[in-house]
Amino acid sequence: MLVALTGGTGFVGRHVAATLARRGHTVRVLARDPARARFLADQGVEVVTGHLADGAALARLARGVDAVIHLVGIIVEQGPQTFAAVHVEGTRALLGAAREAGVLRFIHMSAVGARDEPGATPYHRTKCQAERLVADSGLPHAIFRPSIINGPESAPIRLLARLHRWSPVVPVFGDGRFPTQPVWIEDVALAFALAAERPDTIGVFELGGPQVLTYDEFLLAIGRAAGRSRRLIHVPLGLVRTLAGGFDLLGPAAPITSDQLQMLIEGSATPANAIESVFGITPLEFEEGLRRYLGPGST
């Protein structure tokens, strides 16, 4: 099977590409910067240079493929790279190219909490709008809403591990009771591959790990895996919201934005978890995954 992939140079994409290749599929990746995709080309992946606003590149990407896996997303807006431009218009353009090319399957990565309603963040609203485009496209499709993804390239988890190693305390936003359900990257990648292979996998699927953890428990697990579990200091939410509002002015350099804080507090549990029930994957426990890359000798 020939599978086209967007976001192939990112955290999730590189694992999806590797999983597809291991399962005997041919992979074609869209990359804005071919230098960043060189590691994929070295693995036998075909690289199409371009981006989601480049119609000619999308046509080359989709030509002759059996399935498209769409992973591109942003968590902070920067210049023309707005949530609407990337999540909504980018998805619209890719769907058009896929329909024109006669693609048989479209697999789309959304997010837990995606909804288009008052109070939702722009990130969640545009993720929901993209889901609607996929659902209304006429293409057989699967939409994934993963929880927090755990893996070696997770910058937020590595940052928290460094805090445990080098800071005497670790700050926690609010009471630390909001739920998380982190899922191992390889389990997510396998779910994407299985969805591409199974034409009867149609609908919206939440992906989470085997445990629902409070944010306090999430942080303590990272500390144990890093070998430096620290005391947690709870910071009042009012103060954190004020700080995050100031951080919003920093753009991509912000340690956390107001929207990211809201999404964290809302939680990311997946009560309708499809990892095991739909895809038959035995999910890796959070702390076991952490130990694989935060154990002795890691940085």
mmCIF file of C-alpha atoms in Angstrom:
data_model
loop_
_atom_site.group_PDB
_atom_site.id
_atom_site.type_symbol
_atom_site.label_atom_id
_atom_site.label_comp_id
_atom_site.label_asym_id
_atom_site.label_seq_id
_atom_site.Cartn_x
_atom_site.Cartn_y
_atom_site.Cartn_z
ATOM 1 C CA MET A 1 0.000 0.000 0.000
ATOM 2 C CA LEU A 2 1.205 3.532 -0.800
ATOM 3 C CA VAL A 3 0.488 5.955 2.043
ATOM 4 C CA ALA A 4 0.885 9.739 1.892
ATOM 5 C CA LEU A 5 1.780 11.490 5.129
ATOM 6 C CA THR A 6 1.747 15.117 6.237
ATOM 7 C CA GLY A 7 3.664 16.145 9.342
ATOM 8 C CA GLY A 8 6.136 13.345 8.705
ATOM 9 C CA THR A 9 9.114 15.197 10.170
ATOM 10 C CA GLY A 10 7.334 15.865 13.474
ATOM 11 C CA PHE A 11 7.134 13.943 16.737
ATOM 12 C CA VAL A 12 4.216 11.732 15.724
ATOM 13 C CA GLY A 13 4.946 11.651 12.008
ATOM 14 C CA ARG A 14 8.394 10.115 12.194
ATOM 15 C CA HIS A 15 7.006 7.220 14.254
ATOM 16 C CA VAL A 16 4.030 6.732 11.927
ATOM 17 C CA ALA A 17 6.355 6.676 8.897
ATOM 18 C CA ALA A 18 8.634 4.111 10.553
ATOM 19 C CA THR A 19 5.692 1.919 11.602
ATOM 20 C CA LEU A 20 4.201 1.962 8.109
ATOM 21 C CA ALA A 21 7.568 1.040 6.580
ATOM 22 C CA ARG A 22 8.049 -1.832 9.053
ATOM 23 C CA ARG A 23 4.642 -3.160 8.037
ATOM 24 C CA GLY A 24 5.680 -3.266 4.392
ATOM 25 C CA HIS A 25 4.035 -0.097 3.107
ATOM 26 C CA THR A 26 5.546 2.538 0.827
ATOM 27 C CA VAL A 27 5.514 6.005 2.394
ATOM 28 C CA ARG A 28 5.421 9.416 0.717
ATOM 29 C CA VAL A 29 5.865 12.499 2.923
ATOM 30 C CA LEU A 30 5.117 16.183 2.367
ATOM 31 C CA ALA A 31 7.904 18.383 3.776
ATOM 32 C CA ARG A 32 8.288 22.151 3.667
ATOM 33 C CA ASP A 33 12.052 21.829 4.230
ATOM 34 C CA PRO A 34 13.640 18.827 2.480
ATOM 35 C CA ALA A 35 16.725 19.123 4.710
ATOM 36 C CA ARG A 36 14.581 18.323 7.756
ATOM 37 C CA ALA A 37 13.221 15.282 5.931
ATOM 38 C CA ARG A 38 16.622 13.895 4.957
ATOM 39 C CA PHE A 39 16.465 11.263 7.706
ATOM 40 C CA LEU A 40 13.225 9.992 6.151
ATOM 41 C CA ALA A 41 14.690 9.921 2.650
ATOM 42 C CA ASP A 42 17.611 7.905 4.043
ATOM 43 C CA GLN A 43 15.031 5.336 5.225
ATOM 44 C CA GLY A 44 13.556 4.990 1.738
ATOM 45 C CA VAL A 45 10.658 7.407 2.222
ATOM 46 C CA GLU A 46 9.719 9.486 -0.829
ATOM 47 C CA VAL A 47 9.777 13.213 0.005
ATOM 48 C CA VAL A 48 7.566 15.753 -1.801
ATOM 49 C CA THR A 49 8.728 19.313 -1.184
ATOM 50 C CA GLY A 50 5.889 21.703 -0.416
ATOM 51 C CA HIS A 51 3.266 22.742 2.113
ATOM 52 C CA LEU A 52 -0.485 22.643 2.630
ATOM 53 C CA ALA A 53 -1.061 25.907 0.738
ATOM 54 C CA ASP A 54 0.808 24.579 -2.319
ATOM 55 C CA GLY A 55 -1.807 22.958 -4.545
ATOM 56 C CA ALA A 56 0.710 21.495 -6.983
ATOM 57 C CA ALA A 57 2.640 19.848 -4.141
ATOM 58 C CA LEU A 58 -0.562 18.393 -2.681
ATOM 59 C CA ALA A 59 -1.461 16.946 -6.086
ATOM 60 C CA ARG A 60 1.970 15.282 -6.292
ATOM 61 C CA LEU A 61 1.588 13.996 -2.738
ATOM 62 C CA ALA A 62 -1.835 12.425 -3.336
ATOM 63 C CA ARG A 63 -1.263 11.032 -6.834
ATOM 64 C CA GLY A 64 -1.682 7.255 -6.885
ATOM 65 C CA VAL A 65 -1.804 6.760 -3.104
ATOM 66 C CA ASP A 66 -4.169 4.400 -1.309
ATOM 67 C CA ALA A 67 -4.436 6.365 1.941
ATOM 68 C CA VAL A 68 -3.595 9.812 3.299
ATOM 69 C CA ILE A 69 -2.610 10.341 6.945
ATOM 70 C CA HIS A 70 -2.890 14.005 7.940
ATOM 71 C CA LEU A 71 -0.879 14.910 11.050
ATOM 72 C CA VAL A 72 -0.038 18.594 10.590
ATOM 73 C CA GLY A 73 -1.024 20.833 13.491
ATOM 74 C CA ILE A 74 0.273 23.751 15.547
ATOM 75 C CA ILE A 75 -0.105 24.631 19.225
ATOM 76 C CA VAL A 76 0.957 28.300 18.935
ATOM 77 C CA GLU A 77 0.107 30.742 16.158
ATOM 78 C CA GLN A 78 2.970 32.519 14.411
ATOM 79 C CA GLY A 79 2.476 35.030 11.604
ATOM 80 C CA PRO A 80 0.476 33.470 8.750
ATOM 81 C CA GLN A 81 0.564 30.106 10.528
ATOM 82 C CA THR A 82 -2.740 30.610 12.349
ATOM 83 C CA PHE A 83 -4.948 27.860 13.744
ATOM 84 C CA ALA A 84 -7.533 28.552 11.043
ATOM 85 C CA ALA A 85 -4.971 28.551 8.229
ATOM 86 C CA VAL A 86 -3.247 25.339 9.313
ATOM 87 C CA HIS A 87 -6.007 23.257 10.877
ATOM 88 C CA VAL A 88 -8.975 24.297 8.735
ATOM 89 C CA GLU A 89 -7.739 25.598 5.394
ATOM 90 C CA GLY A 90 -4.830 23.160 5.269
ATOM 91 C CA THR A 91 -7.187 20.242 5.851
ATOM 92 C CA ARG A 92 -9.625 21.590 3.267
ATOM 93 C CA ALA A 93 -6.877 21.798 0.635
ATOM 94 C CA LEU A 94 -5.557 18.312 1.389
ATOM 95 C CA LEU A 95 -9.045 16.802 1.228
ATOM 96 C CA GLY A 96 -9.543 18.408 -2.172
ATOM 97 C CA ALA A 97 -6.307 16.905 -3.475
ATOM 98 C CA ALA A 98 -7.217 13.507 -2.013
ATOM 99 C CA ARG A 99 -10.652 13.492 -3.660
ATOM 100 C CA GLU A 100 -9.179 14.583 -6.993
ATOM 101 C CA ALA A 101 -6.622 11.759 -6.829
ATOM 102 C CA GLY A 102 -9.192 9.100 -5.927
ATOM 103 C CA VAL A 103 -7.659 8.318 -2.529
ATOM 104 C CA LEU A 104 -9.419 5.431 -0.783
ATOM 105 C CA ARG A 105 -8.808 6.352 2.905
ATOM 106 C CA PHE A 106 -8.231 9.578 4.854
ATOM 107 C CA ILE A 107 -6.918 9.368 8.431
ATOM 108 C CA HIS A 108 -6.857 12.621 10.367
ATOM 109 C CA MET A 109 -5.251 13.581 13.687
ATOM 110 C CA SER A 110 -7.388 15.853 15.847
ATOM 111 C CA ALA A 111 -7.210 16.254 19.644
ATOM 112 C CA VAL A 112 -9.051 15.315 22.816
ATOM 113 C CA GLY A 113 -11.450 18.134 23.647
ATOM 114 C CA ALA A 114 -12.026 19.255 20.042
ATOM 115 C CA ARG A 115 -15.327 21.174 19.959
ATOM 116 C CA ASP A 116 -16.773 24.288 18.362
ATOM 117 C CA GLU A 117 -18.686 25.963 21.154
ATOM 118 C CA PRO A 118 -18.481 29.043 23.389
ATOM 119 C CA GLY A 119 -15.563 28.831 25.787
ATOM 120 C CA ALA A 120 -13.507 26.464 23.655
ATOM 121 C CA THR A 121 -10.005 27.577 22.758
ATOM 122 C CA PRO A 122 -9.206 28.561 19.143
ATOM 123 C CA TYR A 123 -7.077 25.416 18.975
ATOM 124 C CA HIS A 124 -9.993 23.161 19.915
ATOM 125 C CA ARG A 125 -12.502 25.049 17.750
ATOM 126 C CA THR A 126 -10.357 24.791 14.624
ATOM 127 C CA LYS A 127 -9.607 21.134 15.318
ATOM 128 C CA CYS A 128 -13.367 20.528 15.465
ATOM 129 C CA GLN A 129 -13.951 22.492 12.255
ATOM 130 C CA ALA A 130 -11.324 20.354 10.519
ATOM 131 C CA GLU A 131 -13.061 17.204 11.800
ATOM 132 C CA ARG A 132 -16.294 18.384 10.177
ATOM 133 C CA LEU A 133 -14.538 18.912 6.863
ATOM 134 C CA VAL A 134 -13.213 15.354 6.994
ATOM 135 C CA ALA A 135 -16.585 13.904 8.018
ATOM 136 C CA ASP A 136 -18.366 15.771 5.201
ATOM 137 C CA SER A 137 -15.729 15.023 2.550
ATOM 138 C CA GLY A 138 -17.315 11.866 1.198
ATOM 139 C CA LEU A 139 -14.045 9.998 1.754
ATOM 140 C CA PRO A 140 -13.900 6.906 3.988
ATOM 141 C CA HIS A 141 -12.168 8.311 7.046
ATOM 142 C CA ALA A 142 -10.914 7.814 10.584
ATOM 143 C CA ILE A 143 -10.414 10.732 12.961
ATOM 144 C CA PHE A 144 -8.117 10.288 15.951
ATOM 145 C CA ARG A 145 -8.252 12.318 19.168
ATOM 146 C CA PRO A 146 -5.135 11.373 21.142
ATOM 147 C CA SER A 147 -4.482 12.362 24.732
ATOM 148 C CA ILE A 148 -1.013 13.567 25.802
ATOM 149 C CA ILE A 149 1.483 11.575 23.736
ATOM 150 C CA ASN A 150 4.461 10.142 25.612
ATOM 151 C CA GLY A 151 7.699 9.501 23.758
ATOM 152 C CA PRO A 152 11.383 10.393 23.449
ATOM 153 C CA GLU A 153 10.707 13.474 21.302
ATOM 154 C CA SER A 154 8.112 14.955 23.681
ATOM 155 C CA ALA A 155 9.553 18.386 24.482
ATOM 156 C CA PRO A 156 7.091 19.110 27.350
ATOM 157 C CA ILE A 157 7.880 15.834 29.135
ATOM 158 C CA ARG A 158 11.627 16.319 28.714
ATOM 159 C CA LEU A 159 11.300 19.852 30.109
ATOM 160 C CA LEU A 160 9.462 18.519 33.162
ATOM 161 C CA ALA A 161 12.154 15.858 33.619
ATOM 162 C CA ARG A 162 14.830 18.581 33.588
ATOM 163 C CA LEU A 163 12.859 20.486 36.228
ATOM 164 C CA HIS A 164 12.917 17.423 38.473
ATOM 165 C CA ARG A 165 16.666 17.039 37.950
ATOM 166 C CA TRP A 166 17.748 20.646 38.438
ATOM 167 C CA SER A 167 15.081 22.427 40.498
ATOM 168 C CA PRO A 168 14.461 21.831 44.219
ATOM 169 C CA VAL A 169 10.688 22.054 43.609
ATOM 170 C CA VAL A 170 8.310 21.569 40.671
ATOM 171 C CA PRO A 171 5.466 24.092 40.263
ATOM 172 C CA VAL A 172 1.946 22.762 39.648
ATOM 173 C CA PHE A 173 -0.890 24.823 38.202
ATOM 174 C CA GLY A 174 -3.839 24.910 40.593
ATOM 175 C CA ASP A 175 -4.703 21.837 42.660
ATOM 176 C CA GLY A 176 -3.081 19.355 40.245
ATOM 177 C CA ARG A 177 -6.182 17.149 40.174
ATOM 178 C CA PHE A 178 -7.113 17.556 36.506
ATOM 179 C CA PRO A 179 -7.026 14.226 34.653
ATOM 180 C CA THR A 180 -4.514 13.040 32.074
ATOM 181 C CA GLN A 181 -4.312 9.750 30.181
ATOM 182 C CA PRO A 182 -0.915 9.743 28.443
ATOM 183 C CA VAL A 183 -0.506 7.320 25.559
ATOM 184 C CA TRP A 184 2.747 5.813 24.240
ATOM 185 C CA ILE A 185 3.880 7.121 20.848
ATOM 186 C CA GLU A 186 4.396 3.657 19.347
ATOM 187 C CA ASP A 187 0.827 2.701 20.296
ATOM 188 C CA VAL A 188 -0.459 5.821 18.543
ATOM 189 C CA ALA A 189 1.654 5.131 15.447
ATOM 190 C CA LEU A 190 0.371 1.557 15.261
ATOM 191 C CA ALA A 191 -3.239 2.755 15.519
ATOM 192 C CA PHE A 192 -2.681 5.058 12.539
ATOM 193 C CA ALA A 193 -1.164 2.221 10.506
ATOM 194 C CA LEU A 194 -4.027 -0.134 11.371
ATOM 195 C CA ALA A 195 -6.600 2.501 10.424
ATOM 196 C CA ALA A 196 -4.931 2.882 7.026
ATOM 197 C CA GLU A 197 -5.020 -0.888 6.516
ATOM 198 C CA ARG A 198 -8.604 -1.529 7.645
ATOM 199 C CA PRO A 199 -11.265 -0.043 5.346
ATOM 200 C CA ASP A 200 -13.995 -0.713 7.931
ATOM 201 C CA THR A 201 -12.352 1.588 10.507
ATOM 202 C CA ILE A 202 -14.565 4.650 10.064
ATOM 203 C CA GLY A 203 -15.470 7.305 12.626
ATOM 204 C CA VAL A 204 -13.947 9.232 15.517
ATOM 205 C CA PHE A 205 -11.611 7.391 17.891
ATOM 206 C CA GLU A 206 -10.076 8.589 21.160
ATOM 207 C CA LEU A 207 -6.599 7.278 21.940
ATOM 208 C CA GLY A 208 -5.343 7.097 25.515
ATOM 209 C CA GLY A 209 -3.077 5.047 27.705
ATOM 210 C CA PRO A 210 -4.117 2.406 30.251
ATOM 211 C CA GLN A 211 -4.214 4.764 33.255
ATOM 212 C CA VAL A 212 -6.014 7.980 34.125
ATOM 213 C CA LEU A 213 -3.639 10.054 36.259
ATOM 214 C CA THR A 214 -4.104 13.358 38.013
ATOM 215 C CA TYR A 215 -1.621 15.989 36.912
ATOM 216 C CA ASP A 216 0.157 15.566 40.265
ATOM 217 C CA GLU A 217 0.528 11.833 39.576
ATOM 218 C CA PHE A 218 1.700 12.596 36.033
ATOM 219 C CA LEU A 219 4.463 14.881 37.374
ATOM 220 C CA LEU A 220 5.530 12.473 40.114
ATOM 221 C CA ALA A 221 5.841 9.642 37.573
ATOM 222 C CA ILE A 222 8.156 11.799 35.450
ATOM 223 C CA GLY A 223 10.266 12.541 38.516
ATOM 224 C CA ARG A 224 10.599 8.871 39.435
ATOM 225 C CA ALA A 225 11.599 7.939 35.888
ATOM 226 C CA ALA A 226 14.157 10.759 35.845
ATOM 227 C CA GLY A 227 15.555 9.580 39.187
ATOM 228 C CA ARG A 228 14.966 12.919 40.907
ATOM 229 C CA SER A 229 11.436 13.130 42.277
ATOM 230 C CA ARG A 230 10.923 16.613 43.724
ATOM 231 C CA ARG A 231 8.378 18.281 45.957
ATOM 232 C CA LEU A 232 5.366 19.684 44.109
ATOM 233 C CA ILE A 233 4.395 23.284 44.880
ATOM 234 C CA HIS A 234 0.823 24.207 43.934
ATOM 235 C CA VAL A 235 0.500 27.702 42.460
ATOM 236 C CA PRO A 236 -2.944 29.383 42.647
ATOM 237 C CA LEU A 237 -4.717 29.354 39.304
ATOM 238 C CA GLY A 238 -5.432 33.076 39.449
ATOM 239 C CA LEU A 239 -1.717 33.832 39.565
ATOM 240 C CA VAL A 240 -0.946 31.335 36.810
ATOM 241 C CA ARG A 241 -3.644 32.828 34.571
ATOM 242 C CA THR A 242 -2.146 36.284 35.064
ATOM 243 C CA LEU A 243 1.326 35.009 34.174
ATOM 244 C CA ALA A 244 0.028 33.100 31.142
ATOM 245 C CA GLY A 245 -1.731 36.239 29.916
ATOM 246 C CA GLY A 246 1.623 38.009 29.945
ATOM 247 C CA PHE A 247 3.333 35.069 28.284
ATOM 248 C CA ASP A 248 0.826 35.310 25.408
ATOM 249 C CA LEU A 249 2.782 38.336 24.187
ATOM 250 C CA LEU A 250 5.885 36.178 23.656
ATOM 251 C CA GLY A 251 4.326 34.078 20.882
ATOM 252 C CA PRO A 252 6.134 30.790 20.205
ATOM 253 C CA ALA A 253 8.693 31.567 22.934
ATOM 254 C CA ALA A 254 6.009 31.488 25.653
ATOM 255 C CA PRO A 255 6.496 28.717 28.249
ATOM 256 C CA ILE A 256 2.692 28.412 28.394
ATOM 257 C CA THR A 257 -0.141 30.432 26.864
ATOM 258 C CA SER A 258 -3.585 31.183 28.269
ATOM 259 C CA ASP A 259 -5.157 28.718 25.855
ATOM 260 C CA GLN A 260 -2.673 25.973 26.706
ATOM 261 C CA LEU A 261 -3.355 26.518 30.411
ATOM 262 C CA GLN A 262 -7.103 26.219 29.813
ATOM 263 C CA MET A 263 -6.668 22.981 27.850
ATOM 264 C CA LEU A 264 -4.426 21.528 30.555
ATOM 265 C CA ILE A 265 -6.948 22.315 33.289
ATOM 266 C CA GLU A 266 -9.817 20.862 31.230
ATOM 267 C CA GLY A 267 -7.969 17.544 31.283
ATOM 268 C CA SER A 268 -7.234 15.004 28.582
ATOM 269 C CA ALA A 269 -8.790 11.737 29.737
ATOM 270 C CA THR A 270 -10.325 9.498 27.059
ATOM 271 C CA PRO A 271 -13.350 7.641 28.484
ATOM 272 C CA ALA A 272 -14.069 6.130 25.036
ATOM 273 C CA ASN A 273 -10.509 4.855 24.601
ATOM 274 C CA ALA A 274 -10.192 2.920 21.322
ATOM 275 C CA ILE A 275 -6.564 1.770 21.658
ATOM 276 C CA GLU A 276 -7.527 -1.638 23.032
ATOM 277 C CA SER A 277 -11.248 -1.931 22.292
ATOM 278 C CA VAL A 278 -11.022 -1.091 18.569
ATOM 279 C CA PHE A 279 -7.396 -1.641 17.574
ATOM 280 C CA GLY A 280 -6.479 -4.512 19.892
ATOM 281 C CA ILE A 281 -3.346 -2.755 21.126
ATOM 282 C CA THR A 282 -2.218 -3.474 24.690
ATOM 283 C CA PRO A 283 -1.205 0.052 25.718
ATOM 284 C CA LEU A 284 2.118 0.665 27.415
ATOM 285 C CA GLU A 285 1.914 2.097 30.932
ATOM 286 C CA PHE A 286 3.030 5.704 31.264
ATOM 287 C CA GLU A 287 5.922 5.144 33.656
ATOM 288 C CA GLU A 288 7.293 2.190 31.678
ATOM 289 C CA GLY A 289 7.423 4.390 28.597
ATOM 290 C CA LEU A 290 9.156 7.148 30.553
ATOM 291 C CA ARG A 291 11.841 4.777 31.811
ATOM 292 C CA ARG A 292 12.727 3.874 28.227
ATOM 293 C CA TYR A 293 14.086 7.364 27.573
ATOM 294 C CA LEU A 294 14.417 9.138 30.933
ATOM 295 C CA GLY A 295 16.355 6.437 32.754
ATOM 296 C CA PRO A 296 20.034 6.484 33.792
ATOM 297 C CA GLY A 297 22.293 8.188 31.283
ATOM 298 C CA SER A 298 19.559 10.236 29.586
ATOM 299 C CA THR A 299 19.711 14.016 29.286
#
